[in-house]
Amino acid sequence: MEHDGTHDTTRAYGTQVLHVLGKGFFAAPTLYDLAGDGHLEIIQPGQDGWLYVWDDKGQPWPGFPVQVYDAKGGMTNGVHQIQYARLMATAAVGDINGDGSPEIVVGSNEAFGSQDCRAYAVWHDGNGHSGGPFLPGWPVNPKGLRNDFLPDVGLGMPNAAALADLNGDKVLEVEVNGMAASPLFYDGTGTQVGIGDGNTVGPKAAVTDVPDFIPINYGSFADVDGDGKVDFVDGTLGLTYAMGGL
């Protein structure tokens, strides 16, 4: 084992196990009524790789904290890895599977190879849920062009998810994307149901550097143009600029 306080590497049965963790919190907390009792809970991703939830009295919410990592791991340079990594992105909360209870969507700093990353959907009762804390089909790999732009704040999946009902069925879909990716849309089963069009610009836009991609940025849903349909808004960078910075 190599260990320097926050980074250590072990090898077990041909698998490399990495711990790249920190202390404290970088992501903003999310406030949400998980129980439907009129009281807000505090949902806080930690740099130690755990997702915390507290009630309005500061007591741990049942089933939390949840350690967020992909037990199946991934491949980097031909080596199978399991990574325990920071949670740097703010969590998104809402009912993404239509069961009447909210779920928590959060990304991690896990970064496999040069592109692969991980985003998770966590049950509202966390470890107390039969079958484990993660929804079936999750984590997903919303990869972009590259997964390691900056240490810590630009590693893996630092972008927060956004939730909205895109098809009018009263169940929320998830937009979550890795770095230098198009908007990627998922349903509650972890199935990708759409991808943003980065090649088309509006009729009054002066943008010429296309296709464009989302770097490290948090997107939002709203009906921007008043047509009764939900739009996704996020900051992007053009391919020419992106390739110059890679």
XYZ file of N, CA and C in Angstrom:
738
model
N 0.841 -1.198 0.000
C 0.000 0.000 0.000
C 0.872 1.243 0.000
N 0.462 2.221 -0.831
C 1.081 3.537 -0.801
C 0.085 4.486 -0.173
N 0.555 5.337 0.742
C -0.403 6.176 1.462
C 0.242 7.512 1.788
N -0.480 8.607 1.453
C 0.052 9.928 1.778
C -0.972 10.762 2.542
N -1.952 10.110 3.134
C -2.955 10.821 3.910
C -4.322 10.819 3.252
N -4.364 11.112 1.951
C -5.651 11.083 1.265
C -5.626 10.170 0.046
N -4.463 9.764 -0.412
C -4.358 8.915 -1.589
C -3.667 7.614 -1.172
N -4.311 6.485 -1.443
C -3.618 5.226 -1.218
C -4.042 4.227 -2.281
N -3.168 3.293 -2.551
C -3.379 2.322 -3.605
C -3.114 0.931 -3.056
N -4.048 0.028 -3.249
C -3.849 -1.365 -2.884
C -4.186 -2.215 -4.090
N -3.638 -3.405 -4.123
C -3.957 -4.350 -5.184
C -4.471 -5.636 -4.550
N -5.640 -6.071 -4.982
C -6.225 -7.291 -4.456
C -6.807 -8.086 -5.624
N -6.305 -9.276 -5.836
C -6.810 -10.164 -6.884
C -6.818 -9.478 -8.243
N -5.759 -8.730 -8.531
C -5.626 -8.067 -9.824
C -6.356 -6.751 -9.948
N -7.078 -6.338 -8.921
C -7.806 -5.070 -8.935
C -7.041 -4.013 -8.162
N -6.906 -2.839 -8.762
C -6.281 -1.712 -8.091
C -7.361 -0.915 -7.371
N -7.172 -0.716 -6.085
C -8.134 0.022 -5.274
C -7.523 1.376 -4.930
N -8.206 2.447 -5.347
C -7.695 3.801 -5.136
C -8.584 4.536 -4.145
N -7.954 5.259 -3.226
C -8.647 6.160 -2.316
C -8.100 7.567 -2.568
N -8.913 8.418 -3.181
C -8.512 9.804 -3.447
C -9.598 10.678 -2.822
N -9.403 10.986 -1.572
C -10.450 11.598 -0.761
C -9.960 12.878 -0.108
N -10.879 13.615 0.468
C -10.547 14.836 1.178
C -11.350 14.941 2.456
N -11.331 16.128 3.034
C -12.078 16.392 4.254
C -13.045 17.544 4.020
N -14.127 17.524 4.761
C -15.078 18.628 4.685
C -15.959 18.547 3.452
N -16.532 19.702 3.089
C -17.521 19.777 2.016
C -17.144 20.862 1.026
N -17.317 20.556 -0.246
C -17.165 21.539 -1.318
C -18.524 21.851 -1.944
N -19.337 20.826 -2.160
C -20.648 21.003 -2.769
C -21.573 21.775 -1.840
N -22.499 22.504 -2.431
C -23.539 23.169 -1.642
C -24.531 22.134 -1.125
N -25.111 22.365 0.053
C -26.163 21.461 0.525
C -27.456 21.666 -0.260
N -28.267 20.640 -0.307
C -29.596 20.698 -0.900
C -30.622 20.499 0.207
N -31.651 21.321 0.244
C -32.708 21.212 1.243
C -33.956 20.643 0.584
N -34.488 19.558 1.163
C -35.632 18.893 0.543
C -36.393 18.120 1.613
N -37.712 18.096 1.485
C -38.560 17.348 2.412
C -38.642 15.894 1.944
N -37.749 15.060 2.441
C -37.699 13.669 2.005
C -38.868 12.852 2.527
N -39.384 13.208 3.698
C -40.442 12.424 4.325
C -41.837 12.913 3.979
N -41.952 14.090 3.385
C -43.253 14.652 3.089
C -44.009 15.114 4.312
N -43.270 15.478 5.369
C -43.909 15.885 6.625
C -43.829 17.388 6.867
N -43.407 18.133 5.851
C -43.312 19.576 5.989
C -42.011 20.071 6.573
N -41.088 19.157 6.878
C -39.787 19.525 7.438
C -38.690 19.220 6.415
N -37.786 20.170 6.225
C -36.709 19.992 5.254
C -35.560 19.196 5.851
N -35.034 18.288 5.033
C -33.794 17.602 5.377
C -32.621 18.276 4.661
N -31.419 18.063 5.172
C -30.190 18.642 4.627
C -29.417 17.526 3.957
N -29.178 17.674 2.661
C -28.511 16.636 1.860
C -27.158 17.184 1.436
N -26.087 16.507 1.847
C -24.750 17.080 1.696
C -23.744 16.034 1.207
N -23.280 16.163 -0.049
C -22.179 15.312 -0.508
C -20.864 15.718 0.160
N -20.048 14.736 0.519
C -18.806 15.012 1.229
C -17.567 14.677 0.426
N -16.485 15.374 0.730
C -15.212 15.084 0.076
C -14.612 13.757 0.539
N -15.210 13.151 1.558
C -14.764 11.832 1.992
C -15.453 10.709 1.232
N -16.265 11.074 0.212
C -16.926 10.071 -0.613
C -18.249 9.573 -0.064
N -18.758 10.194 1.001
C -20.024 9.786 1.602
C -21.084 10.855 1.343
N -22.312 10.392 1.140
C -23.465 11.274 0.993
C -24.208 11.312 2.322
N -24.284 12.512 2.915
C -24.877 12.685 4.240
C -26.271 13.290 4.118
N -27.145 12.901 5.039
C -28.456 13.539 5.182
C -28.725 13.715 6.669
N -29.174 14.942 7.052
C -29.560 15.226 8.433
C -30.976 15.780 8.449
N -31.670 15.550 9.557
C -32.990 16.148 9.696
C -32.870 17.573 10.222
N -34.016 18.210 10.493
C -33.998 19.618 10.887
C -33.473 19.829 12.302
N -33.194 18.747 13.010
C -32.594 18.846 14.342
C -31.110 18.468 14.324
N -30.583 18.222 13.112
C -29.181 17.880 12.978
C -28.862 16.421 13.224
N -29.902 15.581 13.280
C -29.686 14.151 13.506
C -29.571 13.421 12.171
N -28.722 12.391 12.096
C -28.587 11.638 10.839
C -29.925 11.066 10.384
N -30.206 11.211 9.106
C -31.421 10.655 8.527
C -31.267 9.144 8.413
N -32.318 8.360 8.720
C -32.210 6.897 8.641
C -31.705 6.420 7.283
N -30.719 5.554 7.308
C -30.139 5.016 6.081
C -28.933 5.766 5.568
N -28.566 6.849 6.238
C -27.431 7.670 5.801
C -26.442 7.853 6.954
N -25.151 8.079 6.595
C -24.608 8.377 5.261
C -24.469 7.133 4.385
N -24.404 7.377 3.073
C -24.194 6.343 2.069
C -22.826 6.558 1.435
N -22.034 5.503 1.397
C -20.743 5.588 0.702
C -20.993 5.427 -0.798
N -20.561 6.419 -1.557
C -20.884 6.479 -2.982
C -19.660 6.055 -3.793
N -19.733 4.863 -4.348
C -18.681 4.382 -5.245
C -19.233 3.217 -6.045
N -18.616 2.934 -7.185
C -19.040 1.853 -8.058
C -18.297 0.587 -7.667
N -19.003 -0.343 -7.057
C -18.373 -1.579 -6.605
C -17.877 -2.442 -7.772
N -18.433 -2.208 -8.979
C -17.975 -2.951 -10.151
C -16.706 -2.338 -10.740
N -16.439 -1.082 -10.410
C -15.226 -0.424 -10.873
C -15.221 -0.145 -12.361
N -14.016 0.055 -12.884
C -13.831 0.358 -14.300
C -12.389 0.119 -14.692
N -12.082 0.356 -15.953
C -10.756 0.078 -16.485
C -9.998 1.370 -16.756
N -8.718 1.390 -16.349
C -7.811 2.486 -16.653
C -6.493 1.895 -17.126
N -6.135 2.177 -18.368
C -4.883 1.674 -18.949
C -4.753 0.163 -18.793
N -5.861 -0.543 -19.025
C -5.850 -1.996 -18.967
C -5.884 -2.588 -17.575
N -6.001 -1.743 -16.561
C -6.029 -2.203 -15.169
C -7.424 -1.995 -14.606
N -7.986 -3.036 -13.985
C -9.283 -2.889 -13.342
C -9.115 -2.136 -12.027
N -9.936 -1.102 -11.841
C -9.842 -0.264 -10.646
C -11.180 -0.161 -9.935
N -11.118 -0.026 -8.636
C -12.226 0.453 -7.815
C -11.742 1.740 -7.164
N -12.530 2.794 -7.293
C -12.101 4.105 -6.812
C -13.055 4.624 -5.746
N -12.477 5.055 -4.638
C -13.212 5.788 -3.612
C -12.801 7.251 -3.774
N -13.752 8.100 -4.148
C -13.393 9.449 -4.590
C -14.302 10.495 -3.958
N -13.882 11.741 -4.080
C -14.642 12.868 -3.551
C -16.006 13.009 -4.228
N -16.941 13.610 -3.499
C -18.212 14.057 -4.073
C -18.176 15.582 -4.063
N -18.006 16.180 -5.239
C -17.804 17.623 -5.341
C -19.033 18.365 -5.853
N -19.988 17.650 -6.428
C -21.148 18.291 -7.042
C -22.333 18.305 -6.078
N -23.111 19.345 -6.147
C -24.329 19.457 -5.367
C -25.345 18.411 -5.827
N -26.096 17.847 -4.889
C -27.073 16.814 -5.215
C -28.354 17.420 -5.758
N -29.013 16.700 -6.673
C -30.346 17.043 -7.155
C -31.334 16.040 -6.565
N -32.542 16.494 -6.228
C -33.503 15.644 -5.534
C -34.867 15.737 -6.199
N -35.502 14.593 -6.398
C -36.850 14.546 -6.953
C -37.237 13.117 -7.265
N -38.492 12.897 -7.590
C -38.998 11.553 -7.880
C -38.715 11.226 -9.341
N -37.715 10.397 -9.578
C -37.313 10.081 -10.953
C -37.834 8.728 -11.424
N -38.531 7.980 -10.563
C -39.039 6.672 -10.980
C -40.536 6.505 -10.745
N -41.206 7.567 -10.302
C -42.648 7.528 -10.174
C -43.182 6.733 -9.005
N -42.339 6.488 -7.996
C -42.809 5.712 -6.844
C -43.395 6.590 -5.748
N -43.444 7.896 -5.968
C -44.010 8.804 -4.991
C -43.048 9.297 -3.944
N -41.810 8.819 -3.966
C -40.776 9.256 -3.029
C -39.625 9.881 -3.801
N -38.935 10.850 -3.219
C -37.822 11.495 -3.926
C -36.572 10.632 -3.914
N -35.795 10.753 -4.964
C -34.474 10.146 -5.031
C -33.411 11.249 -5.087
N -32.174 10.877 -4.808
C -31.059 11.824 -4.767
C -30.083 11.458 -5.871
N -29.765 12.411 -6.748
C -28.840 12.177 -7.856
C -27.568 12.979 -7.611
N -26.428 12.305 -7.676
C -25.159 12.968 -7.383
C -24.033 12.308 -8.174
N -23.071 13.106 -8.598
C -21.897 12.595 -9.294
C -20.730 12.442 -8.352
N -19.729 11.685 -8.796
C -18.518 11.501 -7.994
C -17.290 11.827 -8.829
N -16.139 11.881 -8.167
C -14.877 12.147 -8.849
C -14.244 10.894 -9.453
N -14.938 9.770 -9.398
C -14.398 8.571 -10.043
C -14.118 8.867 -11.515
N -12.944 8.495 -11.976
C -12.545 8.763 -13.355
C -11.777 7.558 -13.868
N -12.386 6.817 -14.783
C -11.773 5.609 -15.334
C -11.338 5.877 -16.767
N -10.122 5.447 -17.101
C -9.598 5.743 -18.419
C -9.481 7.242 -18.605
N -9.743 7.723 -19.809
C -9.639 9.158 -20.091
C -10.996 9.844 -20.195
N -12.106 9.050 -20.179
C -13.426 9.657 -20.380
C -14.478 9.211 -19.364
N -14.421 7.990 -18.890
C -15.522 7.426 -18.113
C -15.656 8.075 -16.740
N -16.893 8.233 -16.301
C -17.202 8.850 -15.016
C -18.459 8.186 -14.469
N -18.938 8.643 -13.316
C -20.082 7.994 -12.681
C -21.039 9.022 -12.076
N -22.339 8.772 -12.256
C -23.396 9.511 -11.571
C -24.355 8.499 -10.957
N -24.868 8.813 -9.772
C -25.634 7.862 -8.972
C -27.025 8.396 -8.680
N -27.987 7.486 -8.574
C -29.308 7.794 -8.039
C -29.477 6.973 -6.763
N -29.747 7.664 -5.657
C -29.790 7.060 -4.331
C -31.223 7.084 -3.806
N -31.684 5.964 -3.266
C -33.009 5.901 -2.658
C -33.114 6.885 -1.492
N -34.315 7.354 -1.213
C -34.510 8.330 -0.130
C -34.217 7.737 1.241
N -34.236 6.390 1.341
C -33.898 5.749 2.609
C -32.504 5.128 2.594
N -31.717 5.425 1.584
C -30.307 5.073 1.553
C -30.020 3.602 1.803
N -29.154 3.355 2.765
C -28.753 1.987 3.086
C -29.892 1.147 3.645
N -30.963 1.795 4.072
C -32.105 1.067 4.595
C -32.982 0.453 3.522
N -32.693 0.727 2.259
C -33.520 0.212 1.176
C -33.118 -1.215 0.831
N -34.097 -2.081 0.685
C -33.823 -3.462 0.298
C -33.119 -3.507 -1.052
N -31.995 -4.198 -1.109
C -31.223 -4.284 -2.340
C -30.100 -3.276 -2.439
N -29.984 -2.390 -1.462
C -28.884 -1.432 -1.467
C -29.332 -0.018 -1.737
N -28.421 0.944 -1.596
C -28.797 2.357 -1.653
C -29.030 2.927 -3.041
N -28.579 2.229 -4.096
C -28.648 2.794 -5.441
C -29.801 2.185 -6.239
N -30.460 3.016 -7.038
C -31.531 2.531 -7.893
C -30.985 1.554 -8.931
N -31.782 0.565 -9.329
C -31.349 -0.328 -10.417
C -31.021 0.468 -11.671
N -29.948 0.076 -12.332
C -29.500 0.775 -13.532
C -28.518 1.893 -13.274
N -28.288 2.205 -12.005
C -27.341 3.239 -11.615
C -26.183 2.615 -10.845
N -24.960 3.196 -10.966
C -24.610 4.469 -11.615
C -24.628 4.387 -13.132
N -24.698 5.573 -13.749
C -24.566 5.698 -15.189
C -23.209 6.333 -15.493
N -22.845 6.267 -16.757
C -21.551 6.791 -17.209
C -21.786 7.904 -18.230
N -22.067 9.121 -17.772
C -22.389 10.226 -18.693
C -21.136 10.908 -19.229
N -20.295 10.157 -19.882
C -18.948 10.613 -20.208
C -18.925 11.714 -21.255
N -17.897 12.546 -21.144
C -17.617 13.575 -22.127
C -16.326 13.276 -22.845
N -15.688 14.330 -23.382
C -14.450 14.141 -24.132
C -13.276 13.782 -23.233
N -13.338 14.221 -21.972
C -12.207 13.997 -21.074
C -12.704 14.086 -19.631
N -12.077 13.338 -18.728
C -12.563 13.304 -17.342
C -11.577 13.866 -16.319
N -10.564 14.596 -16.777
C -9.572 15.088 -15.812
C -9.018 16.461 -16.189
N -9.895 17.442 -16.290
C -9.449 18.785 -16.653
C -8.652 19.460 -15.540
N -9.103 19.318 -14.289
C -8.478 19.994 -13.152
C -8.444 19.047 -11.955
N -7.482 19.213 -11.057
C -7.508 18.405 -9.835
C -8.770 18.694 -9.027
N -9.388 17.650 -8.523
C -10.498 17.736 -7.562
C -11.750 18.380 -8.153
N -11.706 19.654 -8.537
C -12.908 20.344 -9.007
C -13.229 20.030 -10.462
N -12.302 19.436 -11.195
C -12.515 19.096 -12.590
C -12.090 17.675 -12.868
N -12.626 16.737 -12.067
C -12.245 15.336 -12.173
C -13.498 14.482 -12.097
N -13.611 13.537 -13.013
C -14.750 12.628 -12.980
C -16.032 13.322 -13.396
N -16.976 13.447 -12.453
C -18.297 14.024 -12.729
C -18.572 15.141 -11.728
N -17.995 16.340 -11.947
C -18.190 17.441 -11.002
C -19.439 18.269 -11.263
N -20.203 17.926 -12.322
C -21.386 18.710 -12.668
C -22.606 18.200 -11.907
N -23.402 19.127 -11.404
C -24.644 18.747 -10.737
C -25.694 18.346 -11.761
N -26.539 17.406 -11.391
C -27.662 17.011 -12.244
C -28.781 18.040 -12.152
N -29.674 18.017 -13.123
C -30.901 18.811 -13.109
C -32.059 17.878 -13.438
N -33.221 18.121 -12.826
C -34.370 17.231 -12.969
C -35.567 17.999 -13.519
N -36.312 17.361 -14.420
C -37.534 17.955 -14.957
C -38.360 16.862 -15.634
N -39.665 17.078 -15.684
C -40.567 16.181 -16.413
C -40.551 16.589 -17.873
N -39.906 15.788 -18.697
C -39.707 16.153 -20.101
C -40.800 15.638 -21.021
N -41.559 14.634 -20.593
C -42.557 14.039 -21.490
C -43.983 14.119 -20.957
N -44.188 14.862 -19.866
C -45.529 15.083 -19.366
C -46.158 13.930 -18.611
N -45.330 12.958 -18.162
C -45.886 11.811 -17.440
C -45.835 11.997 -15.932
N -45.472 13.193 -15.482
C -45.392 13.556 -14.066
C -44.273 12.819 -13.323
N -43.324 12.260 -14.063
C -42.128 11.648 -13.499
C -40.923 12.422 -14.028
N -39.991 12.727 -13.160
C -38.855 13.558 -13.545
C -37.804 12.756 -14.303
N -37.265 13.365 -15.359
C -36.069 12.853 -16.015
C -34.840 13.574 -15.457
N -33.676 13.021 -15.756
C -32.404 13.512 -15.211
C -31.523 13.989 -16.356
N -31.035 15.215 -16.258
C -29.936 15.645 -17.130
C -28.675 15.630 -16.302
N -27.702 14.877 -16.761
C -26.412 14.833 -16.075
C -25.349 14.524 -17.121
N -24.265 15.260 -17.090
C -23.236 15.094 -18.118
C -21.849 15.245 -17.525
N -20.922 14.492 -18.070
C -19.529 14.657 -17.724
C -18.961 15.909 -18.365
N -17.663 16.073 -18.248
C -17.026 17.291 -18.749
C -16.822 17.234 -20.263
N -17.058 18.385 -20.899
C -16.963 18.494 -22.358
C -17.877 17.472 -23.024
N -19.132 17.457 -22.570
C -20.142 16.555 -23.109
C -21.328 17.358 -23.609
N -22.157 16.722 -24.416
C -23.462 17.281 -24.745
C -24.404 17.024 -23.575
N -25.520 17.750 -23.476
C -26.505 17.403 -22.459
C -26.989 15.968 -22.656
N -26.999 15.204 -21.571
C -27.401 13.803 -21.627
C -28.589 13.605 -20.695
N -29.635 12.938 -21.194
C -30.880 12.805 -20.453
C -31.144 11.335 -20.146
N -31.525 11.047 -18.887
C -31.743 9.683 -18.413
C -33.095 9.598 -17.724
N -33.693 8.393 -17.764
C -34.873 8.159 -16.949
C -34.468 7.480 -15.643
N -35.454 7.150 -14.822
C -35.157 6.598 -13.509
C -34.527 5.240 -13.519
N -34.584 4.529 -14.653
C -33.941 3.221 -14.757
C -32.474 3.327 -15.148
N -31.983 4.553 -15.352
C -30.613 4.741 -15.815
C -30.461 4.612 -17.317
N -31.574 4.540 -18.037
C -31.542 4.452 -19.500
C -31.420 5.842 -20.103
N -30.471 6.012 -21.022
C -30.355 7.301 -21.687
C -31.516 7.469 -22.654
N -32.255 8.570 -22.515
C -33.452 8.804 -23.321
C -33.295 9.985 -24.270
N -32.139 10.643 -24.233
C -31.947 11.769 -25.141
C -30.568 12.362 -25.025
N -30.221 13.169 -26.021
C -28.944 13.886 -26.031
C -29.177 15.246 -26.671
N -28.538 16.267 -26.131
C -28.693 17.609 -26.664
C -28.040 17.775 -28.024
N -28.584 18.692 -28.815
C -28.061 19.005 -30.139
C -27.080 20.159 -30.019
N -25.797 19.847 -30.101
C -24.771 20.870 -30.004
C -24.362 21.459 -31.334
N -25.027 21.056 -32.415
C -24.660 21.520 -33.749
C -25.560 22.634 -34.269
N -26.702 22.854 -33.613
C -27.675 23.825 -34.104
C -27.712 25.029 -33.178
N -27.672 26.208 -33.733
C -27.760 27.435 -32.943
C -29.040 28.177 -33.313
N -29.462 29.079 -32.443
C -30.672 29.849 -32.677
C -30.524 30.798 -33.848
N -31.647 31.242 -34.411
C -31.599 32.088 -35.620
C -30.931 33.441 -35.397
N -30.886 33.914 -34.163
C -30.268 35.214 -33.898
C -28.903 35.074 -33.213
N -28.418 33.838 -33.073
C -27.145 33.610 -32.386
C -25.976 33.971 -33.295
N -24.925 34.522 -32.680
C -23.711 34.860 -33.420
C -22.643 33.779 -33.257
N -23.014 32.645 -32.666
C -22.068 31.571 -32.390
C -21.654 30.884 -33.695
N -20.345 30.666 -33.860
C -19.839 29.959 -35.035
C -19.024 28.732 -34.662
N -18.568 28.642 -33.406
C -17.731 27.521 -32.981
C -18.634 26.384 -32.506
N -19.054 25.543 -33.448
C -19.886 24.385 -33.151
C -19.233 23.139 -33.758
N -19.519 21.959 -33.217
C -20.424 21.703 -32.108
C -19.877 22.251 -30.791
N -20.787 22.424 -29.829
C -20.350 22.904 -28.528
C -20.634 21.863 -27.452
N -19.922 22.001 -26.328
C -19.978 21.021 -25.249
C -20.035 21.751 -23.907
N -20.599 21.079 -22.919
C -20.666 21.642 -21.575
C -19.372 21.325 -20.840
N -18.671 22.318 -20.314
C -17.443 22.041 -19.558
C -17.784 21.665 -18.120
N -17.363 22.451 -17.146
C -17.715 22.248 -15.740
C -18.769 23.297 -15.410
N -20.025 22.884 -15.354
C -21.107 23.857 -15.256
C -22.370 23.163 -14.766
N -23.236 23.914 -14.115
C -24.505 23.390 -13.624
C -25.630 23.919 -14.504
N -26.433 23.021 -15.083
C -27.529 23.420 -15.934
C -28.844 23.542 -15.187
N -29.854 24.125 -15.866
C -31.181 24.314 -15.277
C -32.250 24.072 -16.333
N -33.438 23.672 -15.858
C -34.600 23.505 -16.720
C -35.588 24.649 -16.495
N -36.210 25.127 -17.576
C -37.289 26.106 -17.497
C -37.897 26.252 -18.890
N -39.103 26.774 -18.952
C -39.711 27.107 -20.237
C -39.250 28.516 -20.606
N -38.121 28.605 -21.259
C -37.478 29.893 -21.521
C -38.240 30.698 -22.575
N -38.729 30.031 -23.599
C -39.349 30.755 -24.714
C -40.870 30.789 -24.645
N -41.457 30.261 -23.567
C -42.891 30.372 -23.377
C -43.736 29.527 -24.298
N -43.178 28.454 -24.845
C -43.949 27.610 -25.762
C -44.632 26.444 -25.063
N -44.554 26.424 -23.719
C -45.187 25.357 -22.963
C -44.341 24.106 -22.831
N -43.134 24.125 -23.351
C -42.235 22.984 -23.265
C -41.016 23.354 -22.422
N -40.478 22.353 -21.758
C -39.321 22.577 -20.893
C -38.052 22.680 -21.739
N -37.239 23.687 -21.455
C -35.948 23.867 -22.122
C -34.831 23.623 -21.120
N -33.678 23.200 -21.638
C -32.495 23.013 -20.796
C -31.492 24.103 -21.124
N -30.987 24.768 -20.096
C -30.068 25.899 -20.261
C -28.763 25.577 -19.547
N -27.659 25.745 -20.248
C -26.352 25.516 -19.635
C -25.296 26.279 -20.418
N -24.166 26.522 -19.790
C -23.043 27.153 -20.473
C -22.237 26.128 -21.240
N -21.708 26.538 -22.384
C -20.951 25.609 -23.226
C -19.670 26.264 -23.730
N -18.842 25.426 -24.341
C -17.682 25.922 -25.085
C -17.638 25.199 -26.419
N -17.103 25.872 -27.438
C -17.058 25.304 -28.773
C -15.955 24.273 -28.932
N -16.090 23.430 -29.959
C -15.134 22.345 -30.168
C -13.726 22.877 -30.403
N -13.589 23.926 -31.197
C -12.261 24.463 -31.482
C -11.587 24.940 -30.206
N -12.351 25.658 -29.391
C -11.814 26.129 -28.124
C -11.516 24.965 -27.193
N -12.419 23.978 -27.157
C -12.230 22.823 -26.273
C -10.980 22.050 -26.643
N -10.777 21.804 -27.939
C -9.600 21.027 -28.372
C -8.320 21.790 -28.081
N -8.385 23.106 -28.124
C -7.203 23.896 -27.799
C -6.847 23.832 -26.336
N -7.855 23.541 -25.491
C -7.603 23.478 -24.040
C -7.394 22.098 -23.517
N -7.565 21.062 -24.368
C -7.408 19.689 -23.891
C -5.943 19.296 -23.794
